[in-house]
Coordinates of C-alpha atoms in Angstrom, one line a residue:
X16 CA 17.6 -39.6 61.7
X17 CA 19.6 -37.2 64.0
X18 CA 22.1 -36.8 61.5
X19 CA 19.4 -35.4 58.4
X20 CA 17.7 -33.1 61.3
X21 CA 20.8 -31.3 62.0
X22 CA 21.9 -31.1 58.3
X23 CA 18.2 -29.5 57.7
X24 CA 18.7 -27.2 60.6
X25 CA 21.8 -25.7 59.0
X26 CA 20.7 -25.2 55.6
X27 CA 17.6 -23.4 57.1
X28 CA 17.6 -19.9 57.5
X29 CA 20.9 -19.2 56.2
X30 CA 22.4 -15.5 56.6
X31 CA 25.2 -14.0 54.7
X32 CA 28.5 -13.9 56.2
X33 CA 30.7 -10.6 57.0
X34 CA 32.7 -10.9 53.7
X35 CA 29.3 -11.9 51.2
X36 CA 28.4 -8.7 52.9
X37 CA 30.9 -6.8 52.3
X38 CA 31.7 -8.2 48.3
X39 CA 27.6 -7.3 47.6
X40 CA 28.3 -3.8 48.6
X41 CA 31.5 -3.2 46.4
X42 CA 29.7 -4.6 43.7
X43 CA 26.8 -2.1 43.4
X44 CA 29.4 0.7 44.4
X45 CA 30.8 -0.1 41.2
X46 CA 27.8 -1.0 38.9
X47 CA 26.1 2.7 40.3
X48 CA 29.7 4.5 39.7
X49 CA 29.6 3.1 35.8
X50 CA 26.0 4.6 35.6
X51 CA 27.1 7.6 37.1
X52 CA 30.0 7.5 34.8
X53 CA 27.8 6.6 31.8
X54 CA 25.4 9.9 32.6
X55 CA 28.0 12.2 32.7
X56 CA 29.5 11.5 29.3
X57 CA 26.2 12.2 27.9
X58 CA 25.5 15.4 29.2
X59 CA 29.2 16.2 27.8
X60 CA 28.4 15.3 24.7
X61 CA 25.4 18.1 24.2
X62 CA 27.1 19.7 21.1
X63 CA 28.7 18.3 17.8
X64 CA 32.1 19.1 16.3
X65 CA 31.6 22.6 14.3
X66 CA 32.4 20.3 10.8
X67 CA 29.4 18.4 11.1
X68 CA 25.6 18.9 12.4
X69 CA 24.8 17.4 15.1
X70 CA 22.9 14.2 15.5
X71 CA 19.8 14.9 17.7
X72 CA 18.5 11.5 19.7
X73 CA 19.8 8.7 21.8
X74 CA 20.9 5.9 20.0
X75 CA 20.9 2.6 21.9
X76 CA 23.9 0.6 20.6
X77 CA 26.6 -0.8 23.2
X78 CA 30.1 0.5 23.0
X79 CA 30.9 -3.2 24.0
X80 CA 30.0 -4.7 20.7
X81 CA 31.9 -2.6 18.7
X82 CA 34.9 -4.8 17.6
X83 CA 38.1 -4.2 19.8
X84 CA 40.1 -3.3 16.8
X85 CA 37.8 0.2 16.2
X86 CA 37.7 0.9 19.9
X87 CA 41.2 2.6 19.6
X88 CA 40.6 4.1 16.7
X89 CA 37.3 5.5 17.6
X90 CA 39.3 6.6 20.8
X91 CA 41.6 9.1 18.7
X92 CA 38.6 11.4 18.1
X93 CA 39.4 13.7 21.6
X94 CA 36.0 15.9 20.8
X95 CA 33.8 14.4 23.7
X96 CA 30.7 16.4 22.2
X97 CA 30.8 13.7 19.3
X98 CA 28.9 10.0 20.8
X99 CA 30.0 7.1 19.6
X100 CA 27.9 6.3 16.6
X101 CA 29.1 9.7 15.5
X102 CA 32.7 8.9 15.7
X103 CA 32.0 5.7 13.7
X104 CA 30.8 7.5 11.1
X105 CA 33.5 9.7 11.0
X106 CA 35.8 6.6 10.4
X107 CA 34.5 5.9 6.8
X108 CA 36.8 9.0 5.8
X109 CA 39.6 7.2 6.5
X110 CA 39.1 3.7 4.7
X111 CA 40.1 4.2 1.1
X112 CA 43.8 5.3 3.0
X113 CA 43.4 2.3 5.4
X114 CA 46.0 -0.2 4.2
X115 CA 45.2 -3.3 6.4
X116 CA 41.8 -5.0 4.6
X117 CA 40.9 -6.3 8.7
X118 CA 40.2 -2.6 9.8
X119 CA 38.2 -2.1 7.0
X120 CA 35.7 -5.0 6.4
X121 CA 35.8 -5.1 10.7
X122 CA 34.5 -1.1 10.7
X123 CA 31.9 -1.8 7.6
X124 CA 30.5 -5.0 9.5
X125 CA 29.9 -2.6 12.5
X126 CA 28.3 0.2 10.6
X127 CA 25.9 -2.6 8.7
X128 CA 25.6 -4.3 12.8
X129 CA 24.6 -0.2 13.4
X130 CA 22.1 0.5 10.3
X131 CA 20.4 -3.1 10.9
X132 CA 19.5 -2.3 15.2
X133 CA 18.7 1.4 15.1
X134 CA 15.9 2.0 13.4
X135 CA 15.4 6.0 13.5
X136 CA 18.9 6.5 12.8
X137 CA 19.4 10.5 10.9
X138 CA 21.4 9.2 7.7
X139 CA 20.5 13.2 6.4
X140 CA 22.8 14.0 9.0
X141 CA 25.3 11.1 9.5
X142 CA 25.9 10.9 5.5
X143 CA 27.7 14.2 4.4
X144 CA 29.7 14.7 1.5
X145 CA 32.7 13.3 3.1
X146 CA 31.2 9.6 3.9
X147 CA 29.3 9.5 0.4
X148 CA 32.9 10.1 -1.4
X149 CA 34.1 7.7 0.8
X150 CA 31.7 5.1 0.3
X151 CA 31.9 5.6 -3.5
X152 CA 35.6 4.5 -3.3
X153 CA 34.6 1.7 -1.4
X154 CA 32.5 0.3 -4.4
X155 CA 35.4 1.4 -6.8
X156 CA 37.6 -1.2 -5.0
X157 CA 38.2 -4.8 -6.2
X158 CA 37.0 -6.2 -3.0
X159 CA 33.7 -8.5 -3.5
X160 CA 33.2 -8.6 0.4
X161 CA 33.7 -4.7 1.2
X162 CA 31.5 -3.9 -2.0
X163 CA 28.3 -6.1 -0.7
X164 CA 28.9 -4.6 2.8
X165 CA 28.5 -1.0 1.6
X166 CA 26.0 -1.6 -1.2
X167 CA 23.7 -2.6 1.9
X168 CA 24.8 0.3 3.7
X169 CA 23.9 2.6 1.1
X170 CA 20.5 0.8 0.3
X171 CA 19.4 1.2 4.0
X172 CA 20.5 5.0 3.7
X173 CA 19.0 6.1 0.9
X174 CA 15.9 4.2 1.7
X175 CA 15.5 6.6 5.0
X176 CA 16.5 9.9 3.8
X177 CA 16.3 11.0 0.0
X178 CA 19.0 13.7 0.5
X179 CA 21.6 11.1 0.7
X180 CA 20.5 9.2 -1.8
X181 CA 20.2 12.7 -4.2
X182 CA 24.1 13.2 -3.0
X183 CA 24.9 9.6 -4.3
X184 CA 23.2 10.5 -7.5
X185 CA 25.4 13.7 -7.8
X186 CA 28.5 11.4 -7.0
X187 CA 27.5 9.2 -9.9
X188 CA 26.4 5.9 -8.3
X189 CA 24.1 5.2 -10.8
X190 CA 26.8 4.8 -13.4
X191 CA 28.9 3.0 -10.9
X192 CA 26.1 0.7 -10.7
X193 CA 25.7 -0.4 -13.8
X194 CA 29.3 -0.8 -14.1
X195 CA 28.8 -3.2 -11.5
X196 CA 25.8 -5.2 -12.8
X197 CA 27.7 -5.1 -16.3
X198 CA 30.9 -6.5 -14.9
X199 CA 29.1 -9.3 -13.6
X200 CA 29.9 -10.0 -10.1
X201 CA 28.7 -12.4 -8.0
X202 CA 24.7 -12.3 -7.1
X203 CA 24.9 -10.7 -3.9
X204 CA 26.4 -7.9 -5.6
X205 CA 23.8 -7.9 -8.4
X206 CA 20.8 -8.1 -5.7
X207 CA 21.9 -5.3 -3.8
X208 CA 22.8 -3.3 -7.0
X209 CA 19.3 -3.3 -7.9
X210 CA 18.1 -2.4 -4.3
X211 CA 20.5 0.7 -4.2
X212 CA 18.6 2.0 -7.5
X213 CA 15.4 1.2 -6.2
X214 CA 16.0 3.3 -2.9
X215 CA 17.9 6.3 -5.3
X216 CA 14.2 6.1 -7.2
X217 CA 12.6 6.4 -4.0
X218 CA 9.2 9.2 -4.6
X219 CA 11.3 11.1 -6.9
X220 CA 10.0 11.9 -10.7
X221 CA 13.3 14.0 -11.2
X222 CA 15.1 10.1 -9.9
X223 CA 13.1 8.3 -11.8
X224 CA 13.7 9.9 -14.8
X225 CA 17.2 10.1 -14.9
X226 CA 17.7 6.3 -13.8
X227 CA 16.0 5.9 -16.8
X228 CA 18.0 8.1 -19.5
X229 CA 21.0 6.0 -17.5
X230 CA 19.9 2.8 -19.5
X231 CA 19.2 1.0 -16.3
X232 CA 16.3 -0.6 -17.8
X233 CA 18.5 -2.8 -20.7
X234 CA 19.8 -4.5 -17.7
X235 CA 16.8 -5.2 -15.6
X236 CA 14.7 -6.4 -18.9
X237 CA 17.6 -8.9 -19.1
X238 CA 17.9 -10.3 -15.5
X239 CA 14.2 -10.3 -15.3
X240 CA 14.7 -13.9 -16.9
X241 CA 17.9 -14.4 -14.6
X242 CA 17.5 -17.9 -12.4
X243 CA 18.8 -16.7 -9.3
X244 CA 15.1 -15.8 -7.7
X245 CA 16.9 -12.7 -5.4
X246 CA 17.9 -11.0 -8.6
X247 CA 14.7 -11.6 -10.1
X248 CA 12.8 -10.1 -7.6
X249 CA 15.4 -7.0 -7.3
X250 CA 14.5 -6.1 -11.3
X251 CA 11.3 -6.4 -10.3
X252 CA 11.1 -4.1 -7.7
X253 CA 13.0 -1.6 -9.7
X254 CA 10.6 -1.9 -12.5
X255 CA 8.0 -1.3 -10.2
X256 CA 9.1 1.8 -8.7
X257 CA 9.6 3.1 -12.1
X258 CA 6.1 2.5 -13.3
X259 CA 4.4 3.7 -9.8
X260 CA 4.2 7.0 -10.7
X261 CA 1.1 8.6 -11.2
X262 CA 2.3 10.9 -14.3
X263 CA 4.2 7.7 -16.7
X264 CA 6.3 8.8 -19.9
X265 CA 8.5 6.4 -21.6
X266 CA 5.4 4.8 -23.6
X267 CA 7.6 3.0 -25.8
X268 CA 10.2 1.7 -23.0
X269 CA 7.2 0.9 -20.3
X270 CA 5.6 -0.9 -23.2
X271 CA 8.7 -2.8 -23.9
X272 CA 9.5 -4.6 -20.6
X273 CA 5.8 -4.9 -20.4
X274 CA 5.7 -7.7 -22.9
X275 CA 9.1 -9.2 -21.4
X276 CA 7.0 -9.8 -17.9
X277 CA 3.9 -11.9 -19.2
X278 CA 5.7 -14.6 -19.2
X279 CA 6.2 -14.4 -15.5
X280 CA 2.6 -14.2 -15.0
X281 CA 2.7 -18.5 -14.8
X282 CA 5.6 -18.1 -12.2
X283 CA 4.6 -20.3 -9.0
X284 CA 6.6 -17.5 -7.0
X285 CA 3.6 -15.8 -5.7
X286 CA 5.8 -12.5 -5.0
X287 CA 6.9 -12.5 -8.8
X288 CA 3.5 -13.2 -9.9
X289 CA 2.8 -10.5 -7.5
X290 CA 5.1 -7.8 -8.8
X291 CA 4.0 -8.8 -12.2
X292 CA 0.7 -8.4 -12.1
X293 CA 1.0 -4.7 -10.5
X294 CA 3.5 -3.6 -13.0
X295 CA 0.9 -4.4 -15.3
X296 CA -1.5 -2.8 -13.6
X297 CA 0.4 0.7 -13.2
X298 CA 0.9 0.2 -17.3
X299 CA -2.4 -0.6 -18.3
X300 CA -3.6 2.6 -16.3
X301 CA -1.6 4.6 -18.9
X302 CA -1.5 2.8 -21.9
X303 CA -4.4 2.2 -24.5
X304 CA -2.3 0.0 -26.5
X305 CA -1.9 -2.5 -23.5
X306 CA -5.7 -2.5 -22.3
X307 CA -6.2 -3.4 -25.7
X308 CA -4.0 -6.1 -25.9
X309 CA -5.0 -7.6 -22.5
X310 CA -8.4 -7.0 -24.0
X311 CA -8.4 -8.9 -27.0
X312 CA -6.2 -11.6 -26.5
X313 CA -6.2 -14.7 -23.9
X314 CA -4.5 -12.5 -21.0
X315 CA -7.8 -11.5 -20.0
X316 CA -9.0 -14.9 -18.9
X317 CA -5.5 -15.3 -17.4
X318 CA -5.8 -12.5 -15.1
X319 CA -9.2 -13.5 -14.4
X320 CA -8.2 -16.9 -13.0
X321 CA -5.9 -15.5 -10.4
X322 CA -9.4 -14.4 -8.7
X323 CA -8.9 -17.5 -7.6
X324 CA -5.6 -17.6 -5.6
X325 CA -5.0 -17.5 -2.0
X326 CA -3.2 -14.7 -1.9
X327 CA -5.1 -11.6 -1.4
X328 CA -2.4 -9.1 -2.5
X329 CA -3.1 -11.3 -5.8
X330 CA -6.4 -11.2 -5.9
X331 CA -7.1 -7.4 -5.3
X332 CA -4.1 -6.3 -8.5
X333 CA -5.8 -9.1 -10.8
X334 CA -9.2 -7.4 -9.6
X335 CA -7.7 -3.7 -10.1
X336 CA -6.3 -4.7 -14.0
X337 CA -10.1 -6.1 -15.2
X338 CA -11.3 -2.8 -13.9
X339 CA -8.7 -0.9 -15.9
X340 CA -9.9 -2.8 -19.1
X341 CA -13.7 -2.8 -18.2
X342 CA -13.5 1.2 -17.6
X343 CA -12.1 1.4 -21.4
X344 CA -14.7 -1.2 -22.5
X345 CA -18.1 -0.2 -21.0
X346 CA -20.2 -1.1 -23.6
X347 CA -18.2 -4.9 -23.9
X348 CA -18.2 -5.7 -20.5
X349 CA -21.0 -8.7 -21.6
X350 CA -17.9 -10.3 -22.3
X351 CA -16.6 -10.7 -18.7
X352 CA -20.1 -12.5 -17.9
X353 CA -19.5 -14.4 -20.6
X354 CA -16.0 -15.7 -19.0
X355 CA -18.4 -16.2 -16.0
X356 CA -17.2 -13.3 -14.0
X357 CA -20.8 -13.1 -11.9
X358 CA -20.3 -17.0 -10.7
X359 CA -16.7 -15.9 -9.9
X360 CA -17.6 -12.4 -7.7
X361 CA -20.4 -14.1 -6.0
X362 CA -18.1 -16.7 -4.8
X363 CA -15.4 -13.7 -3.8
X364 CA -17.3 -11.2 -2.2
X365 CA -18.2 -13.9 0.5
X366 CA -15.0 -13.5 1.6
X367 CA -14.2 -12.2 5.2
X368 CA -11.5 -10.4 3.7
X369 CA -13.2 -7.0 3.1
X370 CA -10.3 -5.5 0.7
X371 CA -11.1 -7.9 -1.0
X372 CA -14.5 -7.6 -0.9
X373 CA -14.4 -3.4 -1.6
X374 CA -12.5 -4.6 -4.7
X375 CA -15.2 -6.6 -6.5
X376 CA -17.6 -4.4 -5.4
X377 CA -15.9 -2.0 -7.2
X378 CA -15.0 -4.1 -10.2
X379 CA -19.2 -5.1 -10.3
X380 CA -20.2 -1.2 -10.1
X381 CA -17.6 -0.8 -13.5
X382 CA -20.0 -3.5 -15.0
X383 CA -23.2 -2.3 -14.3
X384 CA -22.8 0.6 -15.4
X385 CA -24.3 1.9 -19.0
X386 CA -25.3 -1.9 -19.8
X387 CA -28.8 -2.9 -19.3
X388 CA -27.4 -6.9 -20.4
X389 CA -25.4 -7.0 -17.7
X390 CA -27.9 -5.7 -15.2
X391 CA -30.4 -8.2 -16.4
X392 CA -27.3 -10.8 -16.2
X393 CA -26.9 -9.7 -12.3
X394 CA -31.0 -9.7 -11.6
X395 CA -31.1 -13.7 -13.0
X396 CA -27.9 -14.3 -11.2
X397 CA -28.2 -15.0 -7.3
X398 CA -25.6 -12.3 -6.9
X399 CA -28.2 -9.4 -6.3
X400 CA -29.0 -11.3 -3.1
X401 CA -25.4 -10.5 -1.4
X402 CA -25.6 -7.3 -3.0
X403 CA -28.4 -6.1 -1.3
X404 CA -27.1 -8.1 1.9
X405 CA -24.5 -5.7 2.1
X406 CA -26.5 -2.8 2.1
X407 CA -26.2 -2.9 5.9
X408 CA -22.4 -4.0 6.0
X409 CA -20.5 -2.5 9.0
X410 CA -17.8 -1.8 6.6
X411 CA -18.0 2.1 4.9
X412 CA -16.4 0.9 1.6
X413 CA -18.4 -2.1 1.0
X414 CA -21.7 -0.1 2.4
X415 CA -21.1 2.4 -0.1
X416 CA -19.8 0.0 -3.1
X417 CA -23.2 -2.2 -2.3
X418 CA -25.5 1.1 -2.6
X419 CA -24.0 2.1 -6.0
X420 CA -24.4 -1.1 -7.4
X421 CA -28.0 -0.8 -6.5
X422 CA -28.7 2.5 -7.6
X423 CA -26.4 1.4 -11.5
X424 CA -28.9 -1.7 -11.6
X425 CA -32.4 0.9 -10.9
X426 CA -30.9 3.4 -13.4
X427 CA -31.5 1.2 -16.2
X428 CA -33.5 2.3 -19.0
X429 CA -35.4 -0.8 -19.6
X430 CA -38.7 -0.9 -18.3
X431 CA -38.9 -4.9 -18.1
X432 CA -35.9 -5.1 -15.9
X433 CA -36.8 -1.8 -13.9
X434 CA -39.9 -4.3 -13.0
X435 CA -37.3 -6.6 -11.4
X436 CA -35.6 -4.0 -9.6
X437 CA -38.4 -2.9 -7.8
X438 CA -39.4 -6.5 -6.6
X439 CA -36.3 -6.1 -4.8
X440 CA -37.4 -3.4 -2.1
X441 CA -34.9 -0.8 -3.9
X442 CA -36.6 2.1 -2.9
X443 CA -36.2 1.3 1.2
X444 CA -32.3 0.7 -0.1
X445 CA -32.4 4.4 -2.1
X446 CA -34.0 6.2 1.4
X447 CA -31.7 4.8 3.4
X448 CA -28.9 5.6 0.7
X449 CA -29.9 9.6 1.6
X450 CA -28.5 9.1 5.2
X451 CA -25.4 10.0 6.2
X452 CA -22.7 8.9 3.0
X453 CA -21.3 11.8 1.7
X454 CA -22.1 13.6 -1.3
X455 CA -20.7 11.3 -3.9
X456 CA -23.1 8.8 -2.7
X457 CA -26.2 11.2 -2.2
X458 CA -25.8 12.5 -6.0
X459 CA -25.5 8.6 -7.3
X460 CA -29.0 7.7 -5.3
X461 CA -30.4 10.9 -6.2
X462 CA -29.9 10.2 -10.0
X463 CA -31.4 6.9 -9.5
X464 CA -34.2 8.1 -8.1
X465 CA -34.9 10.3 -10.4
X466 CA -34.9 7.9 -13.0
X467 CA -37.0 5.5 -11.2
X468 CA -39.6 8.3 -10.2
X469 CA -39.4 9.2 -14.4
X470 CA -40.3 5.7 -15.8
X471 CA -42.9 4.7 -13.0
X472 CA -45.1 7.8 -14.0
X473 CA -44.6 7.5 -17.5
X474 CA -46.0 4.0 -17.1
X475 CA -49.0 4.4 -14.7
X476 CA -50.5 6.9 -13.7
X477 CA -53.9 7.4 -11.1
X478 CA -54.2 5.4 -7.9
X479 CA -51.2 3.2 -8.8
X480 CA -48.9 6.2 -9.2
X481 CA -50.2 8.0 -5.9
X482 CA -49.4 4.4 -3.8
X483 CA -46.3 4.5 -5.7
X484 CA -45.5 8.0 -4.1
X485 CA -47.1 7.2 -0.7
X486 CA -44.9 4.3 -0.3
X487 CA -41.8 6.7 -0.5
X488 CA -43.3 8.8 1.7
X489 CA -44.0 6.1 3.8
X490 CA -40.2 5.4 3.9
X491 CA -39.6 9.0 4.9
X492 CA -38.1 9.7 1.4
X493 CA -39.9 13.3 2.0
X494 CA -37.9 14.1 5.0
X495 CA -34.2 13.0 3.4
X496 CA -34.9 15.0 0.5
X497 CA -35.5 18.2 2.3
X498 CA -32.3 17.2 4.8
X499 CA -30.8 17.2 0.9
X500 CA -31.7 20.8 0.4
X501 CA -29.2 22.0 3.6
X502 CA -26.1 20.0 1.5
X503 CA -22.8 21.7 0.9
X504 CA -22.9 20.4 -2.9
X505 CA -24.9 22.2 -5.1
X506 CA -25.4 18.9 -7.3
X507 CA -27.1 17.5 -4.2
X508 CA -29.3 20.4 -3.8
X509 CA -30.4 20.7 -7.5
X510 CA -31.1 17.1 -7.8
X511 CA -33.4 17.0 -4.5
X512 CA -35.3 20.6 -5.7
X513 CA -35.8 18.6 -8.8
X514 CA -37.3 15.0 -7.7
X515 CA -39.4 17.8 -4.9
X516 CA -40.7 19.8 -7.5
X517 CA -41.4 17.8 -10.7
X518 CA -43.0 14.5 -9.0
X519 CA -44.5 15.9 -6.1
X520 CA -47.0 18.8 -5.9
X521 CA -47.8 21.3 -3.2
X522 CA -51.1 18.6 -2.5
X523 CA -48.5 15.8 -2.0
X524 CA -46.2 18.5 0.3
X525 CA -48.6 18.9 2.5
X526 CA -49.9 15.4 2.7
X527 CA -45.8 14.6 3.7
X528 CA -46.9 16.6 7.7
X529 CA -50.1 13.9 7.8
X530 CA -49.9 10.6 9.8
X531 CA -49.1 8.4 6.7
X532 CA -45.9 6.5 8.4
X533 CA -49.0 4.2 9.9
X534 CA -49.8 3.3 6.3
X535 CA -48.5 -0.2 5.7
X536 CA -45.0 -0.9 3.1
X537 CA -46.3 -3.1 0.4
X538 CA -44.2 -3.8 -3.2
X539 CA -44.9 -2.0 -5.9
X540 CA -46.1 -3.7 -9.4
X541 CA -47.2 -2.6 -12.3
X542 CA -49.1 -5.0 -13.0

């Protein structure tokens, strides 16, 4: 027992001795001196060599993982003003003389460790002339290792800046490329191949364009059907960016790898069926001939069943392609409740997803509109329901979506279903249309007032057409209509003066300044 007490009594309250002392205060001596050291090289390095602009920033990438074979190299640059990723750089210059393959692969492995960890790296000003030569003798060599290396360093480059990837168009990559594709290397190669074109493409027309005239396409239509999934999906994204333009030319070629991609619409890949479905989309934007096709054939109903996938990238692009065919085929769109496309909608738009949701509400305004069958369709169907549900939705796009498809179902033209529509309590949806929105919005409720207003009085007319007008009034319909007059958009204005003027009198003006807002909201019949 005496023995543990005195062994406790030692261990407790321990101090350090006169040398742990002394070897803790040499240590931070020498970690603050590196610091120091570390500071001063910085401030040094304020200005670039004259040959090159200089790099603006601080780039965080330690000196210490840079292999030990490139330290003395990087070394032999004596300009102190150049930092370390700049020397580096600078190195590329010197690979197609470099005789020993180590140094090279060993310096392109650092550059890739460089491009992958800093993220707001300047290629513009890293990448001049000098390095895009360079790298273009890289990819002229016969080394399958040193060629993947720099195809990745070239894709992350022209990716961030479209200068560089304009001065590898000037040195004739795009040629080289297809050399490579067409030589058939390995799939690495191919995959990154078709990434460098993609990131040449970029948001140019002028790109675009001339990958194009280079034939590029010959070889992405055939490895489209390649069974190496990477590749697949590379000639996919190529085609994509090709097609993502808002001005497309090239009907005949656009046309042509359109038919070669249907097929991968029943890919269980959902990033193929993905890329698929929106190259189709871009096409069928621009092109009769395909709407048609998609139109009268079974691809409609194929499209139509991916409402149903889990992915809602793949849901919204199936969505966007039956609204490109729909806007072509107004007066056909019976056909799409024929396929059952209510049942289908009202199931979707219960979604939580809300792009989703803005989507169909969008795809269901197409189809109401100019077709009193499918309004009647949607007034038997338990779909007007959610419709008017989302009215109210907290959400600006499905708010304003909801109120359209109201005001397309009042502006029909039959009487019988205009019956229906006012069952409904439209006109407390219409006034509350008139507030806030924008103009867009105000001019569609407007129109559908109008029209509503138009076939009530030439319906009824006494006592039944004054409570018509008092229950308006009742909704402060008077007050929006004159907060219409103050709009910025003359269409808003004229519309207002017009519903004012023709429906109700001075008599009915002045009776808008009595107390009739105590006057109870009951629905309107005709009956």
């Amino acid at each position: 027992m005496e023995d543990k007490s005195k062994v406790r009594s030692e261990k407790f309250q321990q101090t350090p001795t006169h040398c742990e002392l002394k070897q803790s205060r040499e240590f931070f001596a020498i970690n603050l001196r590196k610091k120091k050291r570390i500071e001063n090289l910085n401030k040094k390095r304020a200005t670039a060599n004259p040959d090159y602009a200089q790099i603006s920033g601080y780039f965080i990438f330690p000196i210490e993982s840079i292999p030990v074979i490139l330290i003395s190299a990087i070394g032999e640059f004596k300009n102190t003003k150049l930092n370390s990723i700049q020397r580096l750089f600078l190195l590329t210059e010197l690979i197609p003389k470099a005789k020993a393959p180590i140094i090279i692969s060993s310096l392109l492995e650092t550059l890739y460790e460089v491009t992958e960890k800093s993220i707001s790296l300047p290629y513009n000003e890293i990448f001049h002339s000098n390095q895009v030569i360079a790298f273009m003798k890289i990819l002229k060599l016969n080394d399958v290792y040193l060629k993947i290396l720099s195809l990745k360093i070239i894709y992350k480059a022209c990716m961030k800046s479209l200068d560089v990837a304009n001065r590898f168009k000037e040195n004739m990559i795009i040629e080289e490329i297809i050399g490579i594709i067409n030589f058939g290397y390995n799939k690495d190669i191919k995959e990154y191949a078709y990434k460098v074109i993609k990131s040449i493409i970029g948001d140019s027309i002028e790109n675009r364009d001339y990958v194009i005239k280079s034939g590029i396409l010959e070889n992405c239509i055939k490895d489209i059907k390649n069974p190496d999934i990477n590749i697949k999906l590379a000639c996919f994204w190529v085609l994509r960016k090709l097609v993502s333009f808002d001005i497309l030319q090239y009907k005949e070629i656009c046309e042509k790898f359109f038919y070669c991609i249907l097929e991968s619409l029943s890919s269980d890949n959902n990033e193929i069926l993905y890329s698929a479905l929106l190259i189709v989309f871009y096409i069928s934007k621009s092109f009769e001939n395909v709407i048609n096709f998609i139109y009268t054939t079974d691809y409609l109903k194929i499209i139509m069943s991916f409402f149903n996938n889990r992915n809602h990238e793949i849901v919204v692009v199936a969505c966007k392609i039956v609204g490109n065919v729909i806007e072509n085929y107004k007066e056909k769109s019976m056909l799409l409740v024929d396929y059952g496309i209510l049942n289908i909608i009202l199931i979707v738009i219960k979604n939580t997803n809300s792009e989703v949701k803005c989507e169909f509400f969008l795809l269901l305004r197409k189809i109401l509109e100019n077709c009193d069958q499918t309004v009647k369709a949607v007034l038997d169907n338990e779909i007007i329901l959610v419709i008017i549900d989302n009215v109210t939705s907290a959400n600006y796009k499905i708010k304003f979506n909801a109120i359209v498809c109201v005001c397309c179902i009042a502006s029909t033209k039959d009487i019988g279903l205009l019956r229906k529509v006012l069952d409904f309590n439209v006109m407390e949806i219409m006034v509350k249309g008139l507030g806030g929105g924008n103009c867009e919005q105000h001019v569609i409720v407007l129109k559908a007032l109008h029209n509503i207003f138009f076939a009530v009085k030439n319906f009824v007319e006494g006592e039944k057409w004054e409570n018509f007008k008092n229950i308006f009034i009742d909704l402060d319909g008077i007050s929006k209509l004159e907060d219409m007059m103050n709009s910025r958009d003359d269409i808003v204005k004229s519309e207002a003066l017009n519903i004012l003027v023709e429906y109700f009198s001075n008599n009915q003006l002045e009776d808008s300044s009595l107390n009739l807002q105590m006057r109870p909201i009951t629905v309107f019949n005709f009956d």
